[in-house]
Coordinates of C-alpha atoms and ligand atoms in Angstrom, one line a residue:
M1 CA 131.6 -45.7 232.2
T2 CA 133.4 -47.0 228.4
N3 CA 135.5 -49.4 226.6
N4 CA 137.0 -47.1 224.7
K5 CA 140.7 -48.2 225.0
T6 CA 142.1 -45.3 224.5
V7 CA 140.4 -43.9 227.4
L8 CA 141.4 -46.7 229.3
T9 CA 145.3 -47.1 228.5
W10 CA 145.2 -43.4 229.1
L11 CA 144.0 -43.7 232.6
E12 CA 146.6 -46.5 233.2
E13 CA 148.8 -44.3 233.0
M14 CA 147.4 -41.6 234.2
K15 CA 146.6 -43.5 237.9
T16 CA 150.2 -44.8 238.3
L17 CA 152.1 -41.5 237.7
L18 CA 149.7 -39.6 239.7
N19 CA 149.0 -42.3 242.5
P20 CA 145.8 -41.4 243.7
D21 CA 143.7 -42.7 246.6
N22 CA 140.9 -43.4 244.2
M23 CA 139.3 -42.8 241.0
V24 CA 136.0 -41.1 240.3
W25 CA 134.0 -40.8 236.9
I26 CA 132.1 -37.5 236.4
D27 CA 128.5 -38.6 234.6
G28 CA 126.9 -35.2 235.5
S29 CA 123.7 -35.9 237.2
K30 CA 122.3 -34.1 239.2
E31 CA 122.6 -36.5 242.3
Q32 CA 126.3 -36.6 242.0
I33 CA 126.7 -32.8 241.3
E34 CA 124.3 -32.4 244.5
Q35 CA 127.3 -35.3 246.2
L36 CA 130.4 -33.1 245.2
R37 CA 128.1 -29.6 246.4
A38 CA 127.9 -31.1 250.4
A39 CA 132.4 -32.5 249.8
A40 CA 133.8 -29.3 249.1
V41 CA 131.8 -28.0 251.6
I42 CA 133.1 -30.1 253.8
T43 CA 136.5 -30.2 252.6
G44 CA 136.7 -25.8 252.5
E45 CA 136.7 -25.6 248.7
L46 CA 133.6 -23.9 248.7
T47 CA 131.2 -22.5 251.2
K48 CA 127.4 -22.4 250.4
L49 CA 125.2 -18.8 249.9
N50 CA 122.5 -17.9 250.9
Q51 CA 120.3 -20.6 249.3
E52 CA 117.2 -18.1 249.5
L53 CA 118.9 -15.2 248.1
L54 CA 121.4 -17.4 245.7
P55 CA 120.4 -20.7 245.5
E56 CA 122.7 -23.6 245.0
C57 CA 125.3 -20.7 244.6
Y58 CA 128.6 -21.2 246.2
L59 CA 132.0 -19.0 247.3
H60 CA 135.5 -20.4 246.7
R61 CA 139.2 -18.6 247.3
T62 CA 141.7 -19.6 245.4
A63 CA 145.2 -19.2 246.9
V64 CA 146.8 -15.2 247.0
N65 CA 150.1 -16.4 244.9
D66 CA 147.3 -18.1 242.5
V67 CA 144.5 -15.4 240.6
A68 CA 144.9 -14.7 237.4
R69 CA 146.3 -16.5 233.7
V70 CA 150.5 -17.4 233.7
E71 CA 151.6 -16.4 230.4
G72 CA 155.3 -16.5 231.2
R73 CA 154.8 -20.1 232.0
T74 CA 152.2 -20.9 229.2
L75 CA 153.8 -23.1 227.1
I76 CA 153.7 -24.8 223.3
C77 CA 155.1 -28.2 222.9
S78 CA 155.0 -28.7 218.9
R79 CA 157.9 -30.5 218.5
K80 CA 159.5 -28.1 216.4
E81 CA 160.2 -24.1 217.9
E82 CA 158.5 -22.6 214.9
N83 CA 155.7 -24.2 214.9
A84 CA 155.0 -21.9 218.7
G85 CA 156.3 -19.0 216.9
P86 CA 157.4 -16.1 217.6
T87 CA 154.4 -14.7 219.9
N88 CA 154.2 -18.9 222.5
N89 CA 156.4 -20.2 224.3
W90 CA 158.1 -23.1 223.6
M91 CA 159.6 -26.5 225.1
E92 CA 160.5 -29.5 222.9
P93 CA 157.8 -32.3 224.2
K94 CA 160.0 -34.4 225.2
K95 CA 162.0 -32.5 227.7
A96 CA 158.1 -30.9 228.9
Y97 CA 156.7 -34.1 229.2
K98 CA 160.0 -35.5 231.5
M99 CA 159.5 -32.1 233.5
L100 CA 155.9 -31.9 233.7
Y101 CA 155.4 -35.8 234.7
D102 CA 158.7 -35.0 237.4
I103 CA 156.6 -32.9 238.9
A104 CA 153.6 -34.8 238.5
R105 CA 154.4 -38.0 240.5
G106 CA 152.7 -38.9 243.6
S107 CA 150.9 -36.0 243.4
Y108 CA 147.5 -37.4 243.9
T109 CA 148.7 -39.6 247.0
G110 CA 145.6 -38.8 249.2
R111 CA 143.3 -37.4 247.0
T112 CA 140.8 -38.2 244.6
M113 CA 140.9 -38.7 241.0
Y114 CA 138.3 -37.1 239.7
I115 CA 137.9 -38.7 235.2
I116 CA 135.4 -35.3 233.3
P117 CA 134.1 -36.6 230.0
Y118 CA 132.6 -33.5 228.6
S119 CA 132.1 -32.0 224.9
M120 CA 133.3 -28.7 223.9
G121 CA 130.1 -28.0 221.4
P122 CA 126.3 -29.4 221.8
I123 CA 127.0 -33.4 221.8
G124 CA 126.4 -35.0 218.9
S125 CA 127.1 -31.4 216.5
P126 CA 129.2 -31.8 214.6
L127 CA 131.5 -28.9 215.2
A128 CA 131.9 -30.8 219.1
K129 CA 135.2 -32.1 220.5
P130 CA 135.2 -33.8 222.9
G131 CA 137.7 -34.5 225.8
I132 CA 138.3 -35.6 229.1
E133 CA 139.8 -34.0 232.3
I134 CA 141.8 -35.3 235.2
T135 CA 141.9 -33.7 237.9
D136 CA 142.4 -34.0 242.3
S137 CA 140.2 -30.6 242.4
L138 CA 136.6 -30.5 243.4
Y139 CA 136.1 -27.0 242.5
V140 CA 137.8 -28.1 239.7
V141 CA 134.8 -30.5 238.3
L142 CA 132.0 -28.2 239.5
N143 CA 133.3 -25.3 237.5
M144 CA 134.0 -27.6 234.4
V145 CA 130.0 -28.9 234.4
I146 CA 128.7 -25.9 234.5
M147 CA 131.1 -24.4 231.3
T148 CA 130.5 -27.4 229.5
R149 CA 128.5 -30.8 228.2
A150 CA 130.0 -33.2 231.0
G151 CA 129.1 -36.6 231.7
Q152 CA 127.8 -39.4 230.3
Q153 CA 126.6 -38.8 227.6
V154 CA 129.5 -37.5 225.7
L155 CA 131.5 -41.1 226.2
D156 CA 128.7 -43.0 224.8
V157 CA 129.5 -39.6 221.6
L158 CA 132.7 -41.0 221.6
G159 CA 132.4 -44.7 221.4
D160 CA 136.0 -46.0 220.3
S161 CA 136.8 -43.0 218.7
N162 CA 140.5 -42.2 219.6
D163 CA 140.1 -38.3 219.3
W164 CA 139.7 -36.1 222.1
V165 CA 142.3 -33.9 223.7
R166 CA 143.7 -36.0 227.1
G167 CA 143.6 -32.7 230.0
L168 CA 145.5 -33.0 233.5
H169 CA 145.2 -30.7 236.0
S170 CA 147.2 -31.7 239.2
R171 CA 147.4 -28.3 242.3
C172 CA 150.0 -30.8 243.5
D173 CA 151.7 -27.8 246.2
I174 CA 149.7 -24.6 244.4
D175 CA 153.9 -23.7 243.7
Q176 CA 153.9 -21.3 241.8
D177 CA 157.6 -21.5 240.8
K178 CA 156.4 -25.1 239.5
R179 CA 153.4 -24.1 237.3
Y180 CA 153.0 -24.6 234.1
I181 CA 149.9 -25.0 231.7
C182 CA 151.3 -26.4 228.9
Q183 CA 149.8 -27.7 225.2
F184 CA 151.3 -30.5 223.1
P185 CA 148.7 -29.5 219.8
E186 CA 149.8 -32.6 217.9
D187 CA 149.2 -35.4 221.0
N188 CA 145.9 -33.3 222.0
T189 CA 147.2 -32.8 225.1
I190 CA 146.9 -30.9 227.9
I191 CA 149.1 -30.9 231.2
S192 CA 148.5 -28.4 233.8
V193 CA 150.1 -28.1 236.9
N194 CA 149.9 -25.9 240.3
S195 CA 147.3 -23.9 239.8
G196 CA 143.7 -23.6 240.8
Y197 CA 142.8 -20.8 239.1
G198 CA 140.2 -21.1 236.2
G199 CA 141.9 -20.2 232.9
N200 CA 144.8 -22.3 233.6
V201 CA 142.8 -25.0 234.7
L202 CA 139.4 -25.6 233.3
L203 CA 140.8 -27.0 230.8
G204 CA 138.3 -27.0 228.4
K205 CA 138.6 -23.6 227.9
K206 CA 141.2 -21.4 226.8
C207 CA 143.3 -25.2 226.8
F208 CA 141.3 -26.4 224.5
A209 CA 138.7 -24.7 223.2
L210 CA 141.8 -22.1 222.0
R211 CA 145.1 -23.6 222.1
I212 CA 144.5 -26.7 220.9
A213 CA 141.8 -25.8 219.4
S214 CA 142.5 -23.4 216.9
Y215 CA 145.9 -25.7 215.5
Q216 CA 143.0 -28.0 215.1
G217 CA 141.0 -25.7 212.6
W218 CA 144.4 -24.5 210.9
R219 CA 145.0 -28.6 210.2
E220 CA 141.1 -29.2 208.8
G221 CA 139.8 -25.8 207.7
W222 CA 137.6 -24.2 210.6
M223 CA 138.5 -21.6 213.6
A224 CA 138.6 -21.3 216.6
E225 CA 138.6 -17.6 217.8
H226 CA 138.4 -15.3 221.4
M227 CA 134.8 -13.9 220.3
L228 CA 131.9 -13.4 222.1
I229 CA 128.4 -14.9 219.3
L230 CA 125.4 -12.4 220.0
G231 CA 121.9 -12.0 217.7
I232 CA 120.3 -8.7 216.9
E233 CA 117.2 -9.4 216.4
N234 CA 115.5 -6.1 214.4
P235 CA 111.6 -4.9 214.8
N236 CA 110.4 -7.4 211.6
G237 CA 111.6 -10.3 213.6
E238 CA 114.8 -10.5 211.8
I239 CA 117.9 -11.9 212.8
K240 CA 121.6 -11.0 212.3
Y241 CA 124.6 -13.0 213.8
I242 CA 128.1 -11.0 215.1
A243 CA 130.9 -12.6 216.3
A244 CA 133.6 -9.7 218.5
A245 CA 137.3 -10.5 219.5
F246 CA 138.1 -8.3 222.2
P247 CA 141.5 -9.3 224.0
S248 CA 140.6 -10.5 228.1
A249 CA 138.3 -8.5 230.3
C250 CA 137.5 -5.8 227.4
G251 CA 133.8 -6.9 227.2
K252 CA 133.4 -9.7 225.3
T253 CA 130.9 -10.8 227.9
N254 CA 129.2 -7.3 228.3
L255 CA 128.7 -6.6 224.4
A256 CA 127.2 -10.3 224.4
M257 CA 124.1 -9.6 226.5
L258 CA 123.7 -6.2 225.8
I259 CA 120.7 -4.7 226.0
P260 CA 119.2 -2.0 223.5
P261 CA 119.0 1.2 224.7
E262 CA 114.9 2.2 225.6
Y263 CA 114.0 3.6 222.2
L264 CA 115.4 1.3 220.6
K265 CA 113.6 -1.8 222.5
E266 CA 110.7 0.0 221.9
Q267 CA 110.4 -0.3 218.2
G268 CA 111.0 -3.8 219.1
Y269 CA 115.1 -4.9 218.7
K270 CA 116.7 -7.6 221.0
V271 CA 119.5 -8.6 221.6
W272 CA 120.5 -12.8 221.5
T273 CA 123.3 -14.4 223.7
V274 CA 125.2 -17.3 222.3
G275 CA 128.5 -17.0 223.6
D276 CA 131.0 -14.3 225.3
D277 CA 134.2 -15.7 225.2
I278 CA 134.9 -18.1 222.4
A279 CA 133.5 -19.0 218.7
W280 CA 133.9 -21.9 216.8
M281 CA 133.4 -20.9 213.3
R282 CA 133.3 -23.2 209.6
I283 CA 132.0 -22.5 206.4
G284 CA 128.1 -24.1 206.0
P285 CA 126.9 -25.7 203.4
D286 CA 125.8 -23.0 202.1
G287 CA 129.3 -21.1 202.4
R288 CA 128.2 -18.4 205.0
L289 CA 131.1 -18.9 208.2
W290 CA 128.7 -20.8 210.6
A291 CA 129.7 -20.2 214.3
I292 CA 128.9 -22.6 217.5
N293 CA 130.2 -21.8 220.7
P294 CA 131.8 -24.6 222.6
E295 CA 131.0 -23.6 225.8
N296 CA 128.1 -24.1 228.6
G297 CA 128.5 -21.3 230.5
F298 CA 130.1 -17.9 231.6
F299 CA 133.2 -17.5 232.9
G300 CA 133.2 -13.9 233.3
V301 CA 134.2 -10.7 235.4
A302 CA 132.5 -10.2 239.0
P303 CA 133.5 -6.4 239.4
G304 CA 131.6 -4.2 237.6
T305 CA 128.6 -6.0 237.0
N306 CA 125.8 -5.0 237.9
A307 CA 122.3 -4.1 237.4
K308 CA 122.8 -1.5 235.0
S309 CA 125.6 -2.5 233.2
N310 CA 125.0 -5.6 232.1
Y311 CA 121.5 -7.0 234.0
N312 CA 121.4 -10.0 232.0
A313 CA 125.1 -10.8 233.4
L314 CA 124.0 -10.1 237.3
A315 CA 121.1 -11.8 236.5
S316 CA 122.9 -14.6 235.3
T317 CA 124.5 -15.2 238.5
K318 CA 121.6 -16.2 240.6
Q319 CA 121.3 -19.2 240.4
G320 CA 124.1 -22.8 240.7
T321 CA 126.8 -20.1 240.2
I322 CA 130.4 -20.7 241.5
F323 CA 132.0 -17.0 243.1
T324 CA 135.5 -16.9 243.2
N325 CA 137.3 -14.7 244.6
V326 CA 134.8 -12.2 245.4
V327 CA 134.0 -10.0 249.4
Y328 CA 132.0 -12.7 251.8
D329 CA 129.2 -10.7 252.9
K330 CA 129.0 -12.3 256.3
D331 CA 125.5 -10.5 257.4
N332 CA 123.9 -12.4 254.9
N333 CA 126.0 -15.1 253.7
S334 CA 126.7 -13.6 250.9
V335 CA 128.6 -12.2 247.8
W336 CA 129.7 -8.5 246.7
W337 CA 132.7 -7.0 244.0
E338 CA 133.7 -3.7 243.4
G339 CA 130.6 -2.4 241.4
L340 CA 128.1 -4.1 242.4
D341 CA 126.1 -1.3 244.1
K342 CA 126.9 1.7 246.3
N343 CA 126.7 -0.8 249.4
P344 CA 129.2 -2.3 249.8
P345 CA 129.2 -4.7 253.2
K346 CA 130.3 -3.9 257.0
N347 CA 130.6 -7.4 257.8
A348 CA 133.0 -8.7 255.6
L349 CA 135.7 -10.6 253.6
N350 CA 137.7 -10.0 251.1
W351 CA 138.9 -12.1 248.8
K352 CA 141.6 -13.1 251.2
G353 CA 139.5 -14.2 253.8
E354 CA 140.3 -11.4 255.6
D355 CA 138.6 -9.5 257.8
W356 CA 137.6 -6.0 255.6
D357 CA 136.9 -2.3 256.2
C358 CA 135.2 -1.3 253.1
E359 CA 135.9 2.3 254.1
S360 CA 140.2 1.5 253.9
G361 CA 140.2 2.2 250.4
E362 CA 141.4 -1.0 250.5
K363 CA 139.7 -3.4 247.2
G364 CA 137.4 -6.2 248.6
A365 CA 137.2 -8.4 245.5
N366 CA 140.4 -9.2 243.4
P367 CA 139.8 -7.5 240.1
N368 CA 139.8 -10.7 238.4
S369 CA 137.2 -12.1 240.2
R370 CA 134.4 -14.6 238.7
F371 CA 131.6 -16.0 238.2
T372 CA 131.2 -19.4 237.2
S373 CA 127.8 -20.0 235.5
P374 CA 125.2 -22.1 233.3
A375 CA 124.5 -20.2 229.9
T376 CA 121.2 -21.4 230.3
N377 CA 120.7 -19.1 233.6
C378 CA 121.0 -15.9 230.7
P379 CA 117.1 -13.9 230.3
C380 CA 119.2 -13.5 226.5
V381 CA 120.2 -16.8 225.8
S382 CA 120.1 -17.3 222.4
S383 CA 117.3 -19.9 220.8
E384 CA 119.8 -21.2 218.9
F385 CA 122.8 -21.9 221.9
N386 CA 122.6 -25.4 221.6
S387 CA 122.3 -25.6 217.7
P388 CA 124.2 -28.2 216.6
T389 CA 125.0 -26.0 213.3
G390 CA 125.6 -23.0 215.2
V391 CA 124.3 -19.8 213.8
P392 CA 125.3 -17.5 210.2
I393 CA 127.7 -15.0 210.7
S394 CA 127.2 -12.0 209.4
A395 CA 130.2 -9.3 210.7
I396 CA 133.5 -9.8 212.7
I397 CA 133.9 -6.8 215.5
F398 CA 137.6 -6.4 216.6
G399 CA 138.4 -4.2 219.2
G400 CA 140.7 -3.3 222.1
R401 CA 141.2 -0.9 225.5
R402 CA 142.8 2.3 223.3
A403 CA 143.0 5.8 224.8
R404 CA 143.6 7.4 221.7
L405 CA 143.8 6.1 218.3
A406 CA 141.7 4.2 217.4
P407 CA 138.2 5.6 216.3
L408 CA 135.2 4.6 217.8
V409 CA 134.1 2.3 215.4
Y410 CA 136.1 1.6 211.5
Q411 CA 134.5 -1.2 208.1
S412 CA 137.6 -2.6 206.5
K413 CA 137.9 -2.2 203.1
N414 CA 137.4 -5.9 202.9
W415 CA 139.0 -8.9 203.8
D416 CA 142.7 -8.9 203.8
N417 CA 142.1 -5.5 205.1
G418 CA 140.2 -6.5 208.1
V419 CA 142.6 -9.4 208.7
F420 CA 144.9 -6.8 208.4
V421 CA 143.3 -4.7 211.1
G422 CA 142.7 -7.8 213.2
S423 CA 146.7 -8.3 213.3
T424 CA 147.4 -5.1 214.7
V425 CA 144.5 -5.0 217.2
A426 CA 147.0 -3.9 220.4
S427 CA 145.5 -3.2 224.5
E428 CA 146.3 -2.0 227.1
T429 CA 146.6 -4.8 229.2
T430 CA 144.2 -6.1 232.0
A431 CA 143.9 -8.4 235.4
A432 CA 142.7 -11.4 234.0
A433 CA 146.9 -12.4 233.4
S434 CA 149.2 -11.7 235.5
G435 CA 152.1 -9.5 235.3
A436 CA 151.7 -5.4 234.7
V437 CA 147.4 -3.8 234.5
G438 CA 147.2 -0.9 231.4
V439 CA 150.8 -1.6 229.6
V440 CA 149.6 -1.3 225.6
R441 CA 150.6 -4.3 223.5
R442 CA 149.4 -5.8 220.3
D443 CA 147.1 -8.9 220.7
P444 CA 146.5 -9.6 217.5
M445 CA 142.6 -11.0 217.1
A446 CA 142.6 -11.5 220.6
M447 CA 144.3 -14.6 220.3
L448 CA 148.4 -14.1 222.0
P449 CA 147.8 -15.9 225.0
F450 CA 146.1 -18.3 222.7
C451 CA 146.8 -18.7 219.6
G452 CA 148.2 -23.1 219.7
Y453 CA 151.3 -22.2 217.0
N454 CA 153.1 -20.2 214.8
M455 CA 151.2 -16.5 214.3
G456 CA 152.8 -16.0 211.2
D457 CA 150.4 -18.9 209.8
Y458 CA 147.1 -18.2 211.7
F459 CA 147.5 -15.0 209.9
Q460 CA 147.7 -16.9 206.3
H461 CA 145.0 -19.0 207.7
W462 CA 142.7 -16.2 208.0
L463 CA 143.5 -14.9 204.6
D464 CA 143.0 -18.9 203.0
M465 CA 139.6 -18.7 204.8
G466 CA 138.7 -15.1 202.7
K467 CA 139.2 -16.4 199.9
K468 CA 137.4 -19.4 200.9
L469 CA 134.7 -17.8 201.8
G470 CA 134.7 -15.0 198.8
D471 CA 131.6 -12.5 198.3
K472 CA 129.9 -14.9 201.5
A473 CA 132.4 -13.5 204.0
P474 CA 131.2 -11.6 206.8
K475 CA 132.4 -8.0 206.3
I476 CA 135.2 -6.9 209.7
F477 CA 134.8 -4.0 211.6
N478 CA 136.6 -2.3 214.5
V479 CA 135.4 -0.5 217.6
N480 CA 136.6 1.0 220.6
W481 CA 134.3 1.6 223.5
F482 CA 137.5 2.8 225.6
R483 CA 138.6 6.9 224.4
L484 CA 139.7 8.0 227.4
D485 CA 139.4 12.3 227.9
D486 CA 141.8 14.7 229.0
E487 CA 140.6 14.0 232.5
G488 CA 141.1 10.3 232.1
Q489 CA 137.2 8.8 231.7
F490 CA 135.2 6.7 229.3
I491 CA 134.1 9.3 226.9
W492 CA 132.0 7.2 224.7
P493 CA 128.8 6.0 227.8
G494 CA 129.5 2.4 226.9
F495 CA 128.0 -1.1 226.9
G496 CA 123.8 -0.6 226.3
D497 CA 124.6 2.6 224.3
N498 CA 126.7 0.4 222.1
M499 CA 124.1 -1.1 220.2
R500 CA 123.6 2.0 217.8
V501 CA 127.3 0.9 217.0
L502 CA 125.9 -2.2 216.5
N503 CA 122.8 -1.3 214.5
W504 CA 125.5 1.1 212.5
I505 CA 127.8 -1.9 211.9
I506 CA 124.6 -3.8 210.1
A507 CA 123.1 -1.5 208.1
R508 CA 126.9 -1.4 206.7
C509 CA 126.4 -5.2 206.5
E510 CA 123.3 -4.5 204.5
N511 CA 124.4 -1.4 202.1
K512 CA 122.0 1.0 203.9
V513 CA 124.1 3.1 205.3
D514 CA 127.3 5.4 203.1
A515 CA 130.2 6.2 204.8
R516 CA 133.1 8.3 204.6
E517 CA 136.0 6.7 202.8
T518 CA 139.5 7.3 205.2
A519 CA 143.2 5.6 205.1
I520 CA 142.3 3.1 207.3
G521 CA 138.8 1.9 206.1
Y522 CA 134.9 3.1 206.0
V523 CA 134.5 5.4 209.2
P524 CA 130.0 6.6 209.6
Y525 CA 128.9 10.1 208.8
S526 CA 128.0 11.3 212.7
K527 CA 124.6 12.0 211.0
D528 CA 124.5 7.8 211.0
I529 CA 124.9 6.7 214.1
D530 CA 121.9 7.6 216.5
L531 CA 122.2 9.7 219.5
T532 CA 118.7 9.8 219.8
N533 CA 118.1 10.2 223.8
L534 CA 121.5 10.4 224.7
D535 CA 122.8 12.8 226.5
F536 CA 126.3 13.2 223.7
S537 CA 127.1 15.8 221.4
I538 CA 127.9 15.7 217.5
D539 CA 131.2 17.3 218.0
A540 CA 131.8 14.9 220.7
L541 CA 130.6 12.3 218.2
E542 CA 132.7 14.0 215.7
D543 CA 135.5 13.7 217.6
I544 CA 136.3 10.3 219.1
L545 CA 134.8 9.5 215.2
K546 CA 138.4 11.5 213.7
V547 CA 141.4 9.8 212.3
D548 CA 144.4 11.9 212.6
P549 CA 147.2 10.8 209.8
E550 CA 150.0 12.1 212.4
S551 CA 149.0 9.5 214.8
W552 CA 148.2 7.0 212.2
K553 CA 152.1 7.8 211.1
K554 CA 153.6 6.8 214.5
E555 CA 151.0 3.9 214.2
A556 CA 151.9 2.4 211.1
E557 CA 155.2 2.2 212.1
E558 CA 154.6 0.8 215.5
I559 CA 153.4 -1.7 213.3
T560 CA 155.8 -2.3 211.6
E561 CA 158.2 -2.9 214.5
H562 CA 154.9 -6.0 215.8
Y563 CA 155.4 -7.5 212.0
K564 CA 159.5 -7.7 212.3
K565 CA 158.7 -10.3 214.8
F566 CA 156.9 -12.8 211.9
G567 CA 159.7 -12.7 209.4
D568 CA 159.5 -14.8 206.9
K569 CA 155.5 -16.2 207.8
L570 CA 154.6 -12.6 208.0
P571 CA 152.0 -13.4 204.2
T572 CA 152.4 -11.1 201.6
E573 CA 149.0 -9.8 201.6
L574 CA 149.8 -8.7 205.1
K575 CA 153.1 -6.5 204.0
T576 CA 150.8 -5.5 201.2
Q577 CA 147.8 -3.5 203.0
L578 CA 150.9 -1.8 205.6
E579 CA 152.0 -0.3 202.1
N580 CA 148.9 0.5 201.4
L581 CA 147.6 2.3 204.5
K582 CA 151.1 4.6 204.2
N583 CA 150.5 5.1 201.1
N584 CA 147.0 6.4 201.6
L585 CA 148.8 8.4 204.5
S586 CA 150.9 10.4 202.6
K587 CA 148.1 11.3 199.7
Ligands
LIG1 P1 137.1 -11.8 229.8 O1 136.1 -13.0 230.3 O2 139.0 -11.7 230.5 O3 137.4 -12.5 228.5 O4 137.2 -10.4 229.7 P2 135.6 -9.9 228.7 O5 136.1 -9.9 227.1 O6 134.2 -10.9 228.4 O7 135.0 -8.4 229.5 P3 133.7 -7.9 230.3 O8 133.1 -8.1 229.0 O9 133.7 -9.2 231.5 O10 134.1 -6.5 230.8 C1 135.5 -6.5 231.3 C2 135.7 -5.5 232.1 O11 135.2 -4.2 231.4 C3 134.1 -5.0 233.1 O12 135.2 -3.9 234.3 C4 133.5 -4.0 232.6 O13 132.0 -3.5 233.2 C5 134.3 -3.3 231.2 N1 133.4 -2.9 229.8 C6 132.7 -4.2 229.0 N2 132.1 -2.9 228.3 C7 132.4 -1.5 228.7 C8 131.8 -0.8 228.3 O14 131.4 -1.0 226.9 N3 132.9 0.0 228.2 C9 133.9 0.4 229.1 N4 134.1 1.8 229.8 N5 134.0 -0.9 230.2 C10 133.7 -1.8 229.9
LIG2 C1 140.3 -14.4 230.0 O1 141.0 -14.1 231.1 O2 140.4 -14.1 228.4 C2 139.5 -15.6 230.1 C3 139.8 -15.9 231.6 O3 138.4 -15.3 229.4 S1 139.9 -17.2 231.7 O4 139.5 -18.4 231.8 O5 140.3 -16.8 233.3 O6 141.3 -16.8 230.7
LIG3 MN1 138.2 -14.4 227.5

């Protein structure tokens, strides 16, 4: 498949270490994928689903102890501890290699070593980057061929270059006490052992496209972000692109595939999906910020996905999809999850593969159950999806799950103030990572688990990008779809109705609408959020647009604490921003 010496040498080393029975290159051909699916059905890793209802779709169950990312066991192994920074777990690289090689040694015995050459980004795009993942898991192979562009072509473009990311994955024994997800940013290397769950083992995704790539972006002057990318087409056919960073399971896939309310559809508004999880962004020849989605598929949260909440995501799962940890419907050899519809299957297995009684009150699907679907399945996939240059970004949005405080939407005063807003994002934890759910924590730019270097340097990099972009910089906003009322119900309807907020954001970018200046930024006048055909009162809207100085003073104190972590690495601009906020609030 290749004569690249750096590749062949590494593979030899890995072969000696892992001791596989045989080696198989993934060439990306349909025939090979079909053959590997059949093999995975024989080993029991996949269940072939009803091919009439769900052609080329399969079900997989992970080990019960292995259903989410493990942030506590995710390490950044930079040479100096300071370069991993205060928000990452760190281990000295030599020690980490030894520990990981000791764990992985001989672990492919009796197994096949699959070699997956893949590209993050359209093959041949100047913004794309190649990697090679070796794995002993067919599930990983079959997910990687959906989530990335994988196969021979990647090696052809790589040629003799040494500029590729090494990825070693071994299931070992799925021993959670020996589970580690390690990134070596200075070596372009990832090692993941003892897991079989998506975010831990599909090494092109969080490990490469965020942890390694964020480091590369810092060194090379571009950005790798935990952001969806969408295009909004107005009735004149003009398309504006928005990138949005929300923490895991906080609504990126949903927003990326939003269906506008009926009255806006009738006017001719459309939404196009470029990406739902990751954006790589570079300053283009015109001085604007251009973004690609490095992925080729969606690894989406299943629960809550239905024809009403996210029609396009559901449609994306109808073919060539791998479902992980959902309910198995024995009667029609199909799948189900909470929130799909009101008819849970009567004769079913839960995500663990046990008989499941839908009336027991126990959940059938794991809260972090997922679907892996090809992006091209999505009815609203953007025509620019494969564009090698990407799309120009007009606005960047930050957001999180906050039951209180953060208003529905506000605009930062300028780029530096927007970086401040991003650096202070807080959100309730979700099932996407193991550990407690619903605990509010700071998750700067939704990158807390994904930044591959010192987050203080990362903030500075954002500020530096702003200086380079100057007046061509995207405008920065913050949204919160998750405000709760006293009964614990979401106040804002969310989902498709978020389009009403996006339209305000676009209008702000085009200088077409005024806003109210507050201590935290520009907040909409309630009349400017269009509530046409929505059963939502202007009073309720005003309520979720309020900026309460007393609560924000408390928030400013918490930000002060949050910032202490970064010590000398905290950029002066951000200290100034915090002081400004405090001053504004006491006016
Ligand atoms: P990752 O793939 O983990 O990065 O998640 P994500 O950010 O793509 O989140 P996703 O869109 O899958 O949404 C996660 C959960 O949030 C689902 O249960 C959704 O139903 C819910 N959700 C998404 N958008 C909204 C919204 O506007 N309002 C409310 N109330 N819930 C939402
Ligand atoms: C996330 O947790 O942000 C995800 C899912 O997108 S995973 O790929 O598991 O990280
Ligand atoms: Mn994500």
